[in-house]
């Protein structure tokens, strides 16, 4: 895929897409008002597929491959097909007719004009239009380019695959025009374990099925990722593919090898990579090669399985350049290269000349290939060195640290990540704020692209699938003309850091639950939701319900709702409560207990977005003082979690009553993983309540508070015990995503620590005197006040605010917010900063009369290369306070406003 420049998908184009997608969804919803097209009724004729020989796009190899897929799907239903070069050759007895043509071809222009439609002249746009051509009823499958045309044909193939009557699918009165919301929609597959990953790496059948699935779901980039098996080149046990080049090729002029690796195996590795590249590009996908490590000297690694021999500091850079050059010449269809360039790559920070030399390997290969640089710790000097190559350059920040939060981008990163540098600090420490978000890369005048990477810290193992959340990521992955997102797929980091174990990669102890097609096929719904929603956040429901209906029949809708709500749980928990931004220190899927009593640690765990959420300790202080900050409290998060668990459990129960075979492996897998996530919601909801009550007790000595904490903690423990029983016997006892205890084990392992902390709280409760500090508020009074209550208020007013379309640099931005008629606010404050995560918020009290409030962002602040982000905190006369716009009921929206420079 050719890299998009910053201006290739403009803000206006993106806004147009949202409107177009909404119109498409509306059209899809109203297709029952249109009469179906009738072909050769009662005929046993073939399906005609017409491809104009004069159309350059339809002759492209990926399009021919896509047509074969459509033919194969029809054949599986017993429907024969016939290829034609002209519509006049099609028999009137044809069962149906599909015209495959690029948007600029004569057949496509004619059919689009007759329908009053047009396909946008942007990459990867598609059209599916029912009409007539030369008097023949026909369904046009068209696209703006090769990949767009492939998507159009594969949409038909997907419909046919899951249809009870495939001919009906080809006769739908379609008027669909779509274009991508995000230019980059990438899936990364990580090789991190010799024991667990070799099997799929060498499996050609797997690659053919997997890559076909990716392109069908409108993923447009596949990233084969090497060298990410460790955080840094220290204490290495499993070095297979870690420093990648010697595992793939021998470079003339260098005697570099992975000691112990047979030459035949090295050659097989390269042959396999070439096969993967060829199969990827044959389908029209972009192939990205990711090389995360350039270290050859593995420190403190006496037990490493493959030591690298033949390199010195003197020949290191030149070898890497020449190895990369040879690799790209050997696999010329590699479309782009990703590098990690900070110290964790094994190359010291600030080694600009090393990277200049390595980048030259891309240049020498003679093809324009995008260079993607992982953003952590890098500066603009390194980016400029990459730009000097003449290659398109993309910087890849993490979306939500090394985890997955809600779809919006953090309103603020954790405080210890953006603290100001001190004199003498290293470059990496000076730019610490680049570790876990978009940092300062979203300048309006940047000459490089920005693409986000969703790391596998939050969601690794359990089934995931929520259309609302995925649509949110589709809408916000392109923030400020960013190019999109790369998802580290399910099971990423399995067996990482030498923790790989032989056996089934999917970690099932119950062999009957292992998917027939391999571990990855468990997540077919996950890939479908991600790919389609990143392409079009307004994708019609039919796209995913056709799959669910094929799997679960009449229980499909309840399965969709149950899994969808359960899939929000871990994302919400991560946003509101993250003890470690690193994936190595936090895995909420199998949460390692953090004690409430010992050291009060749980109560002080920071949200991953501390601008919009409070800790339990902070909220307890608000309870004591009676002053609300307006941030989302742990009690609000608990309410959300309770609702998600309640909806998931209710619809699982309904699904059980409708499913034809409750013992079917696919249904059992969904029920088990949904139940575990719903149980996790209940566990965290009660533990958050317990933490708030215990923090209040520590501040006031109130006996009612510690009794409440004990009650809630007991309920939390019981919820964890219940989900542990669900997982026991289903998953193996040692699920390994790393060697440390937080990264391996089983849900049942965690109960011991929970019980220990609960026992300490029981002991504290017995020690607590009956009396408490009379000057402090009691628990029951504090928790019943507006804005604090366990039951949320329903009376917050609707507000009106029209964000400005743009602002002029150096010009003030006047802002106004009004409450609904008849409602008086006590005050309103404006919180704003640049779209730069190293920047601190400014807060301005707004002037007004209770119903309408105004403030101005000053001109000297807007004289900047950055867009401006802002939100409001509103207060009423009862002591309540809240954020506007804040989060919607589905938690999938952006809770602040962004205004761009004109």
mmCIF file of N, CA and C in Angstrom, residues 143 303 340 516 538 624 637 687 698 761:
data_model
loop_
_atom_site.group_PDB
_atom_site.id
_atom_site.type_symbol
_atom_site.label_atom_id
_atom_site.label_comp_id
_atom_site.label_asym_id
_atom_site.label_seq_id
_atom_site.Cartn_x
_atom_site.Cartn_y
_atom_site.Cartn_z
ATOM 1 N N UNK A 143 -14.912 -0.415 -7.853
ATOM 2 C CA UNK A 143 -14.004 0.178 -6.890
ATOM 3 C C UNK A 143 -13.185 1.278 -7.519
ATOM 4 N N UNK A 303 21.994 -18.576 29.055
ATOM 5 C CA UNK A 303 21.215 -19.724 28.588
ATOM 6 C C UNK A 303 20.529 -19.462 27.252
ATOM 7 N N UNK A 340 11.860 -0.260 15.533
ATOM 8 C CA UNK A 340 11.918 0.314 16.875
ATOM 9 C C UNK A 340 13.292 0.941 16.995
ATOM 10 N N UNK A 516 -11.513 -26.134 15.208
ATOM 11 C CA UNK A 516 -11.009 -27.062 14.201
ATOM 12 C C UNK A 516 -9.977 -26.419 13.284
ATOM 13 N N UNK A 538 -19.799 3.119 10.286
ATOM 14 C CA UNK A 538 -21.243 2.975 10.146
ATOM 15 C C UNK A 538 -21.620 1.747 9.319
ATOM 16 N N UNK A 624 -15.217 13.376 51.678
ATOM 17 C CA UNK A 624 -14.966 14.022 52.967
ATOM 18 C C UNK A 624 -15.170 15.524 52.865
ATOM 19 N N UNK A 637 -17.862 4.248 37.654
ATOM 20 C CA UNK A 637 -17.290 3.135 36.892
ATOM 21 C C UNK A 637 -17.930 1.819 37.332
ATOM 22 N N UNK A 687 -14.986 -4.289 44.042
ATOM 23 C CA UNK A 687 -13.698 -3.937 44.650
ATOM 24 C C UNK A 687 -13.478 -2.422 44.615
ATOM 25 N N UNK A 698 -10.337 5.243 56.352
ATOM 26 C CA UNK A 698 -9.001 5.659 56.782
ATOM 27 C C UNK A 698 -8.942 7.159 57.063
ATOM 28 N N UNK A 761 -8.633 -6.956 56.033
ATOM 29 C CA UNK A 761 -9.700 -5.981 56.207
ATOM 30 C C UNK A 761 -10.651 -6.397 57.327
#
